[in-house]
Amino acid sequence: KAGVTQTPRYLIKTRGQQVTLSCSPISGHRSVSWYQQTPGQGLQFLFEYFSETQRNKGNFPGRFSGRQFSNSRSEMNVSTLELGDSALYLCASSLDRGNSGNTIYFGEGSWLTVV
Amino acid sequence: QKEVEQNSGPLSVPEGAIASLNCTYSDRVSQSFFWYRQYSGKSPELIMSIYSNGDKEDGRFTAQLNKASQYVSLLIRDSQPSDSATYLCAVIGNTGKLIFGQGTTLQVKP
């Protein structure tokens, strides 16, 4: 069974640009969550989608947005990129909602560098 | 107070020893607890999940949960150099969000 797939794996963007990251969850999983990981802040929760609806949101500015499609695939978008947005962006999927206790599996991540 | 707290380490143990990793959490109604291992440059990988008080063993790993003390730990027996990684404690609280601690770096020395 295929794992969580994230694309692109690596990308470099310029300040002010926008970026879209994609995530395909494990087949049958309906919950997709996004996390930002930086050396200083660790893993921080961005948002969770379940059945195309955003069910939870972390403390990030409105420049960070996401969506989920009917096939459970998800995208996140960051607009007006700042240097501080350089990070590893991780997508995770689970069978059901996050608070159901189902195991959460991570993708390999998308490494974003903003210059 | 951080929602999930871990000592960042590094925790250094000799090969073959028991490594003990600790984590405390602030949300008293948290119900689901996880330990992830993350190698440098890689994504987190689930090692253990635990939902009820007590111990849960899986091979060389034992997770311990004490909800009254809001404390969860991970013991690694017979530590190997390949266990050297960052161990992340994660908790799902009432909000449904999976919140991670900062992680503890474990170094197992041959």
PDB file of C-alpha atoms in Angstrom:
ATOM      1  CA  LYS A   1       0.000   0.000   0.000  1.00  0.00           C
ATOM      2  CA  ALA A   2       1.477   3.360  -1.028  1.00  0.00           C
ATOM      3  CA  GLY A   3       2.349   5.807   1.708  1.00  0.00           C
ATOM      4  CA  VAL A   4       1.702   9.509   1.923  1.00  0.00           C
ATOM      5  CA  THR A   5       3.091  11.217  -1.172  1.00  0.00           C
ATOM      6  CA  GLN A   6       4.179  14.833  -1.183  1.00  0.00           C
ATOM      7  CA  THR A   7       5.252  16.918  -4.129  1.00  0.00           C
ATOM      8  CA  PRO A   8       7.482  18.660  -4.860  1.00  0.00           C
ATOM      9  CA  ARG A   9      10.171  17.338  -2.535  1.00  0.00           C
ATOM     10  CA  TYR A  10      12.463  20.336  -2.858  1.00  0.00           C
ATOM     11  CA  LEU A  11      11.880  23.835  -4.083  1.00  0.00           C
ATOM     12  CA  ILE A  12      13.431  27.267  -3.936  1.00  0.00           C
ATOM     13  CA  LYS A  13      11.306  30.383  -4.110  1.00  0.00           C
ATOM     14  CA  THR A  14      11.937  34.113  -3.917  1.00  0.00           C
ATOM     15  CA  ARG A  15      10.497  36.396  -1.261  1.00  0.00           C
ATOM     16  CA  GLY A  16       7.082  37.652  -2.262  1.00  0.00           C
ATOM     17  CA  GLN A  17       6.273  34.669  -4.454  1.00  0.00           C
ATOM     18  CA  GLN A  18       3.679  32.063  -3.639  1.00  0.00           C
ATOM     19  CA  VAL A  19       3.975  28.310  -3.451  1.00  0.00           C
ATOM     20  CA  THR A  20       1.590  25.369  -3.646  1.00  0.00           C
ATOM     21  CA  LEU A  21       2.433  22.026  -2.086  1.00  0.00           C
ATOM     22  CA  SER A  22       0.550  18.834  -2.792  1.00  0.00           C
ATOM     23  CA  CYS A  23      -0.207  15.790  -0.677  1.00  0.00           C
ATOM     24  CA  SER A  24      -1.787  12.464  -1.597  1.00  0.00           C
ATOM     25  CA  PRO A  25      -2.836  10.539   1.521  1.00  0.00           C
ATOM     26  CA  ILE A  26      -2.761   6.812   2.002  1.00  0.00           C
ATOM     27  CA  SER A  27      -5.590   5.187   0.109  1.00  0.00           C
ATOM     28  CA  GLY A  28      -8.728   5.201   2.227  1.00  0.00           C
ATOM     29  CA  HIS A  29      -7.516   7.900   4.584  1.00  0.00           C
ATOM     30  CA  ARG A  30      -9.831  10.879   4.777  1.00  0.00           C
ATOM     31  CA  SER A  31      -7.963  13.107   7.203  1.00  0.00           C
ATOM     32  CA  VAL A  32      -5.001  15.162   6.053  1.00  0.00           C
ATOM     33  CA  SER A  33      -2.968  17.430   8.306  1.00  0.00           C
ATOM     34  CA  TRP A  34      -0.149  19.803   7.501  1.00  0.00           C
ATOM     35  CA  TYR A  35       2.805  20.702   9.690  1.00  0.00           C
ATOM     36  CA  GLN A  36       5.702  23.107   9.433  1.00  0.00           C
ATOM     37  CA  GLN A  37       9.029  22.025  10.860  1.00  0.00           C
ATOM     38  CA  THR A  38      11.875  24.434  11.531  1.00  0.00           C
ATOM     39  CA  PRO A  39      14.955  24.000  13.727  1.00  0.00           C
ATOM     40  CA  GLY A  40      13.859  26.734  16.079  1.00  0.00           C
ATOM     41  CA  GLN A  41      10.134  26.009  16.423  1.00  0.00           C
ATOM     42  CA  GLY A  42       9.990  22.273  15.911  1.00  0.00           C
ATOM     43  CA  LEU A  43       6.899  20.699  14.401  1.00  0.00           C
ATOM     44  CA  GLN A  44       3.976  23.093  14.343  1.00  0.00           C
ATOM     45  CA  PHE A  45       0.439  22.255  13.342  1.00  0.00           C
ATOM     46  CA  LEU A  46      -0.892  24.216  10.369  1.00  0.00           C
ATOM     47  CA  PHE A  47      -4.332  22.742   9.647  1.00  0.00           C
ATOM     48  CA  GLU A  48      -6.340  19.559   9.316  1.00  0.00           C
ATOM     49  CA  TYR A  49      -8.823  18.662   6.622  1.00  0.00           C
ATOM     50  CA  PHE A  50     -11.420  15.952   6.790  1.00  0.00           C
ATOM     51  CA  SER A  51     -13.868  15.207   4.003  1.00  0.00           C
ATOM     52  CA  GLU A  52     -12.987  18.470   2.225  1.00  0.00           C
ATOM     53  CA  THR A  53     -13.622  20.587   5.330  1.00  0.00           C
ATOM     54  CA  GLN A  54     -11.029  22.349   7.433  1.00  0.00           C
ATOM     55  CA  ARG A  55     -11.610  20.972  10.923  1.00  0.00           C
ATOM     56  CA  ASN A  56      -8.685  22.501  12.787  1.00  0.00           C
ATOM     57  CA  LYS A  57      -6.297  25.358  12.289  1.00  0.00           C
ATOM     58  CA  GLY A  58      -3.034  26.272  13.953  1.00  0.00           C
ATOM     59  CA  ASN A  59      -1.694  29.705  14.780  1.00  0.00           C
ATOM     60  CA  PHE A  60      -0.396  30.742  11.406  1.00  0.00           C
ATOM     61  CA  PRO A  61      -1.164  33.927   9.444  1.00  0.00           C
ATOM     62  CA  GLY A  62      -3.724  33.985   6.673  1.00  0.00           C
ATOM     63  CA  ARG A  63      -0.953  33.679   4.081  1.00  0.00           C
ATOM     64  CA  PHE A  64      -1.089  29.975   4.824  1.00  0.00           C
ATOM     65  CA  SER A  65      -4.103  28.257   3.361  1.00  0.00           C
ATOM     66  CA  GLY A  66      -5.127  24.834   2.247  1.00  0.00           C
ATOM     67  CA  ARG A  67      -7.845  22.744   0.744  1.00  0.00           C
ATOM     68  CA  GLN A  68      -8.859  19.157   0.299  1.00  0.00           C
ATOM     69  CA  PHE A  69     -10.404  17.589  -2.744  1.00  0.00           C
ATOM     70  CA  SER A  70     -13.093  14.942  -2.997  1.00  0.00           C
ATOM     71  CA  ASN A  71     -10.446  12.236  -3.486  1.00  0.00           C
ATOM     72  CA  SER A  72      -8.841  13.343  -0.165  1.00  0.00           C
ATOM     73  CA  ARG A  73      -5.804  14.807  -1.875  1.00  0.00           C
ATOM     74  CA  SER A  74      -4.795  18.083  -0.306  1.00  0.00           C
ATOM     75  CA  GLU A  75      -2.891  21.191  -1.241  1.00  0.00           C
ATOM     76  CA  MET A  76      -1.479  23.950   0.880  1.00  0.00           C
ATOM     77  CA  ASN A  77      -0.588  27.385  -0.376  1.00  0.00           C
ATOM     78  CA  VAL A  78       1.669  30.034   1.071  1.00  0.00           C
ATOM     79  CA  SER A  79       1.382  33.485  -0.453  1.00  0.00           C
ATOM     80  CA  THR A  80       3.763  36.432  -0.205  1.00  0.00           C
ATOM     81  CA  LEU A  81       6.611  34.215   0.934  1.00  0.00           C
ATOM     82  CA  GLU A  82       8.937  35.426   3.665  1.00  0.00           C
ATOM     83  CA  LEU A  83      12.414  34.203   4.517  1.00  0.00           C
ATOM     84  CA  GLY A  84      11.025  32.712   7.724  1.00  0.00           C
ATOM     85  CA  ASP A  85       8.774  30.418   5.730  1.00  0.00           C
ATOM     86  CA  SER A  86      11.800  28.330   4.831  1.00  0.00           C
ATOM     87  CA  ALA A  87      11.024  24.992   6.408  1.00  0.00           C
ATOM     88  CA  LEU A  88      10.134  21.381   5.936  1.00  0.00           C
ATOM     89  CA  TYR A  89       6.416  21.086   5.289  1.00  0.00           C
ATOM     90  CA  LEU A  90       5.009  17.756   6.305  1.00  0.00           C
ATOM     91  CA  CYS A  91       1.708  16.235   5.352  1.00  0.00           C
ATOM     92  CA  ALA A  92       0.170  13.488   7.456  1.00  0.00           C
ATOM     93  CA  SER A  93      -2.828  11.304   6.831  1.00  0.00           C
ATOM     94  CA  SER A  94      -5.045   9.192   9.028  1.00  0.00           C
ATOM     95  CA  LEU A  95      -8.095   7.053   8.568  1.00  0.00           C
ATOM     96  CA  ASP A  96     -10.403   9.291  10.507  1.00  0.00           C
ATOM     97  CA  ARG A  97     -10.341  12.585  12.340  1.00  0.00           C
ATOM     98  CA  GLY A  98      -7.245  13.427  14.340  1.00  0.00           C
ATOM     99  CA  ASN A  99      -8.933  13.182  17.717  1.00  0.00           C
ATOM    100  CA  SER A 100     -10.197   9.680  17.076  1.00  0.00           C
ATOM    101  CA  GLY A 101      -6.812   8.332  18.014  1.00  0.00           C
ATOM    102  CA  ASN A 102      -6.149   6.750  14.634  1.00  0.00           C
ATOM    103  CA  THR A 103      -2.524   6.378  13.705  1.00  0.00           C
ATOM    104  CA  ILE A 104      -1.141   9.311  11.774  1.00  0.00           C
ATOM    105  CA  TYR A 105       1.382   8.681   9.008  1.00  0.00           C
ATOM    106  CA  PHE A 106       3.727  11.276   7.588  1.00  0.00           C
ATOM    107  CA  GLY A 107       4.922  11.861   4.063  1.00  0.00           C
ATOM    108  CA  GLU A 108       8.565  12.566   3.254  1.00  0.00           C
ATOM    109  CA  GLY A 109       7.934  16.292   3.283  1.00  0.00           C
ATOM    110  CA  SER A 110       8.527  19.235   0.985  1.00  0.00           C
ATOM    111  CA  TRP A 111      11.664  21.239   1.663  1.00  0.00           C
ATOM    112  CA  LEU A 112      10.980  24.904   0.923  1.00  0.00           C
ATOM    113  CA  THR A 113      13.780  27.438   0.796  1.00  0.00           C
ATOM    114  CA  VAL A 114      12.884  31.102   0.425  1.00  0.00           C
ATOM    115  CA  VAL A 115      15.684  33.362  -0.793  1.00  0.00           C
TER     116      VAL A 115
ATOM    117  CA  GLN B   1       3.711  26.584  29.522  1.00  0.00           C
ATOM    118  CA  LYS B   2       4.188  24.596  26.336  1.00  0.00           C
ATOM    119  CA  GLU B   3       1.475  22.088  25.522  1.00  0.00           C
ATOM    120  CA  VAL B   4       3.960  19.235  25.169  1.00  0.00           C
ATOM    121  CA  GLU B   5       7.366  19.456  26.791  1.00  0.00           C
ATOM    122  CA  GLN B   6      10.458  17.373  26.278  1.00  0.00           C
ATOM    123  CA  ASN B   7      14.053  17.790  27.309  1.00  0.00           C
ATOM    124  CA  SER B   8      15.904  18.606  24.093  1.00  0.00           C
ATOM    125  CA  GLY B   9      19.007  16.672  25.178  1.00  0.00           C
ATOM    126  CA  PRO B  10      21.184  15.374  23.781  1.00  0.00           C
ATOM    127  CA  LEU B  11      20.713  12.233  25.803  1.00  0.00           C
ATOM    128  CA  SER B  12      23.799  10.092  25.448  1.00  0.00           C
ATOM    129  CA  VAL B  13      23.799   6.397  26.366  1.00  0.00           C
ATOM    130  CA  PRO B  14      26.256   3.586  25.681  1.00  0.00           C
ATOM    131  CA  GLU B  15      25.315   0.808  23.314  1.00  0.00           C
ATOM    132  CA  GLY B  16      23.293  -1.868  25.071  1.00  0.00           C
ATOM    133  CA  ALA B  17      21.991   0.456  27.781  1.00  0.00           C
ATOM    134  CA  ILE B  18      18.410   1.537  28.419  1.00  0.00           C
ATOM    135  CA  ALA B  19      17.478   4.961  27.072  1.00  0.00           C
ATOM    136  CA  SER B  20      14.678   6.750  28.913  1.00  0.00           C
ATOM    137  CA  LEU B  21      12.850   9.576  27.154  1.00  0.00           C
ATOM    138  CA  ASN B  22      10.298  11.682  28.972  1.00  0.00           C
ATOM    139  CA  CYS B  23       7.442  13.956  28.015  1.00  0.00           C
ATOM    140  CA  THR B  24       4.855  15.986  29.906  1.00  0.00           C
ATOM    141  CA  TYR B  25       1.681  17.531  28.525  1.00  0.00           C
ATOM    142  CA  SER B  26      -0.622  20.260  29.727  1.00  0.00           C
ATOM    143  CA  ASP B  27      -4.053  19.307  28.360  1.00  0.00           C
ATOM    144  CA  ARG B  28      -5.555  17.140  31.078  1.00  0.00           C
ATOM    145  CA  VAL B  29      -8.189  15.662  28.762  1.00  0.00           C
ATOM    146  CA  SER B  30      -5.660  14.356  26.232  1.00  0.00           C
ATOM    147  CA  GLN B  31      -6.472  10.796  25.215  1.00  0.00           C
ATOM    148  CA  SER B  32      -3.982   9.752  22.557  1.00  0.00           C
ATOM    149  CA  PHE B  33      -0.225   9.728  22.861  1.00  0.00           C
ATOM    150  CA  PHE B  34       2.428   8.906  20.314  1.00  0.00           C
ATOM    151  CA  TRP B  35       6.171   8.560  20.037  1.00  0.00           C
ATOM    152  CA  TYR B  36       7.784   9.304  16.689  1.00  0.00           C
ATOM    153  CA  ARG B  37      11.392   8.845  15.666  1.00  0.00           C
ATOM    154  CA  GLN B  38      12.960  11.259  13.222  1.00  0.00           C
ATOM    155  CA  TYR B  39      16.321  10.765  11.606  1.00  0.00           C
ATOM    156  CA  SER B  40      18.122  13.834  10.361  1.00  0.00           C
ATOM    157  CA  GLY B  41      16.675  14.972   7.052  1.00  0.00           C
ATOM    158  CA  LYS B  42      13.793  12.495   7.217  1.00  0.00           C
ATOM    159  CA  SER B  43      10.147  12.686   8.192  1.00  0.00           C
ATOM    160  CA  PRO B  44       8.825  11.429  11.548  1.00  0.00           C
ATOM    161  CA  GLU B  45       8.140   7.722  11.781  1.00  0.00           C
ATOM    162  CA  LEU B  46       5.649   6.311  14.282  1.00  0.00           C
ATOM    163  CA  ILE B  47       7.188   4.021  16.911  1.00  0.00           C
ATOM    164  CA  MET B  48       4.503   3.634  19.542  1.00  0.00           C
ATOM    165  CA  SER B  49       1.017   4.765  20.379  1.00  0.00           C
ATOM    166  CA  ILE B  50      -0.551   4.497  23.813  1.00  0.00           C
ATOM    167  CA  TYR B  51      -4.040   5.393  24.962  1.00  0.00           C
ATOM    168  CA  SER B  52      -4.489   4.024  28.490  1.00  0.00           C
ATOM    169  CA  ASN B  53      -2.523   4.224  31.696  1.00  0.00           C
ATOM    170  CA  GLY B  54       0.257   1.744  32.178  1.00  0.00           C
ATOM    171  CA  ASP B  55       2.902   0.200  30.013  1.00  0.00           C
ATOM    172  CA  LYS B  56       2.800  -0.916  26.403  1.00  0.00           C
ATOM    173  CA  GLU B  57       5.649  -2.974  25.031  1.00  0.00           C
ATOM    174  CA  ASP B  58       6.680  -3.520  21.422  1.00  0.00           C
ATOM    175  CA  GLY B  59       9.996  -5.254  20.929  1.00  0.00           C
ATOM    176  CA  ARG B  60      12.747  -3.162  22.505  1.00  0.00           C
ATOM    177  CA  PHE B  61      10.375  -0.236  23.045  1.00  0.00           C
ATOM    178  CA  THR B  62       8.110   0.363  26.043  1.00  0.00           C
ATOM    179  CA  ALA B  63       5.774   3.329  26.301  1.00  0.00           C
ATOM    180  CA  GLN B  64       4.518   4.329  29.728  1.00  0.00           C
ATOM    181  CA  LEU B  65       1.548   6.581  30.373  1.00  0.00           C
ATOM    182  CA  ASN B  66       0.457   8.217  33.611  1.00  0.00           C
ATOM    183  CA  LYS B  67      -2.535  10.457  32.962  1.00  0.00           C
ATOM    184  CA  ALA B  68      -2.773  11.620  36.581  1.00  0.00           C
ATOM    185  CA  SER B  69       0.742  13.020  36.354  1.00  0.00           C
ATOM    186  CA  GLN B  70       0.279  14.030  32.690  1.00  0.00           C
ATOM    187  CA  TYR B  71       3.418  12.170  31.852  1.00  0.00           C
ATOM    188  CA  VAL B  72       4.404   9.796  29.076  1.00  0.00           C
ATOM    189  CA  SER B  73       7.751   8.114  28.573  1.00  0.00           C
ATOM    190  CA  LEU B  74       9.541   5.865  26.123  1.00  0.00           C
ATOM    191  CA  LEU B  75      12.104   3.282  27.169  1.00  0.00           C
ATOM    192  CA  ILE B  76      14.456   1.782  24.620  1.00  0.00           C
ATOM    193  CA  ARG B  77      16.154  -1.390  25.824  1.00  0.00           C
ATOM    194  CA  ASP B  78      19.450  -2.655  24.421  1.00  0.00           C
ATOM    195  CA  SER B  79      20.048   0.674  22.679  1.00  0.00           C
ATOM    196  CA  GLN B  80      21.803   0.461  19.323  1.00  0.00           C
ATOM    197  CA  PRO B  81      23.726   3.133  17.401  1.00  0.00           C
ATOM    198  CA  SER B  82      20.934   2.953  14.813  1.00  0.00           C
ATOM    199  CA  ASP B  83      18.560   4.262  17.495  1.00  0.00           C
ATOM    200  CA  SER B  84      20.406   7.594  17.409  1.00  0.00           C
ATOM    201  CA  ALA B  85      17.751  10.057  16.281  1.00  0.00           C
ATOM    202  CA  THR B  86      15.368  12.694  17.563  1.00  0.00           C
ATOM    203  CA  TYR B  87      12.365  11.286  19.424  1.00  0.00           C
ATOM    204  CA  LEU B  88       9.189  13.300  19.262  1.00  0.00           C
ATOM    205  CA  CYS B  89       6.385  13.019  21.765  1.00  0.00           C
ATOM    206  CA  ALA B  90       2.979  13.910  20.338  1.00  0.00           C
ATOM    207  CA  VAL B  91      -0.380  14.303  22.021  1.00  0.00           C
ATOM    208  CA  ILE B  92      -3.911  14.647  20.713  1.00  0.00           C
ATOM    209  CA  GLY B  93      -5.919  16.791  23.076  1.00  0.00           C
ATOM    210  CA  ASN B  94      -9.445  18.001  23.252  1.00  0.00           C
ATOM    211  CA  THR B  95      -9.006  20.200  20.182  1.00  0.00           C
ATOM    212  CA  GLY B  96      -8.186  17.199  18.019  1.00  0.00           C
ATOM    213  CA  LYS B  97      -4.861  18.654  16.999  1.00  0.00           C
ATOM    214  CA  LEU B  98      -1.746  16.482  17.132  1.00  0.00           C
ATOM    215  CA  ILE B  99       0.694  18.617  19.085  1.00  0.00           C
ATOM    216  CA  PHE B 100       4.390  17.762  19.144  1.00  0.00           C
ATOM    217  CA  GLY B 101       7.071  18.400  21.684  1.00  0.00           C
ATOM    218  CA  GLN B 102      10.385  19.855  20.575  1.00  0.00           C
ATOM    219  CA  GLY B 103      11.951  16.402  20.555  1.00  0.00           C
ATOM    220  CA  THR B 104      14.804  14.770  22.440  1.00  0.00           C
ATOM    221  CA  THR B 105      18.004  13.962  20.595  1.00  0.00           C
ATOM    222  CA  LEU B 106      19.314  10.526  21.520  1.00  0.00           C
ATOM    223  CA  GLN B 107      22.918   9.539  20.881  1.00  0.00           C
ATOM    224  CA  VAL B 108      23.858   5.884  21.328  1.00  0.00           C
ATOM    225  CA  LYS B 109      27.609   5.510  21.500  1.00  0.00           C
ATOM    226  CA  PRO B 110      29.250   2.249  20.366  1.00  0.00           C
TER     227      PRO B 110
END
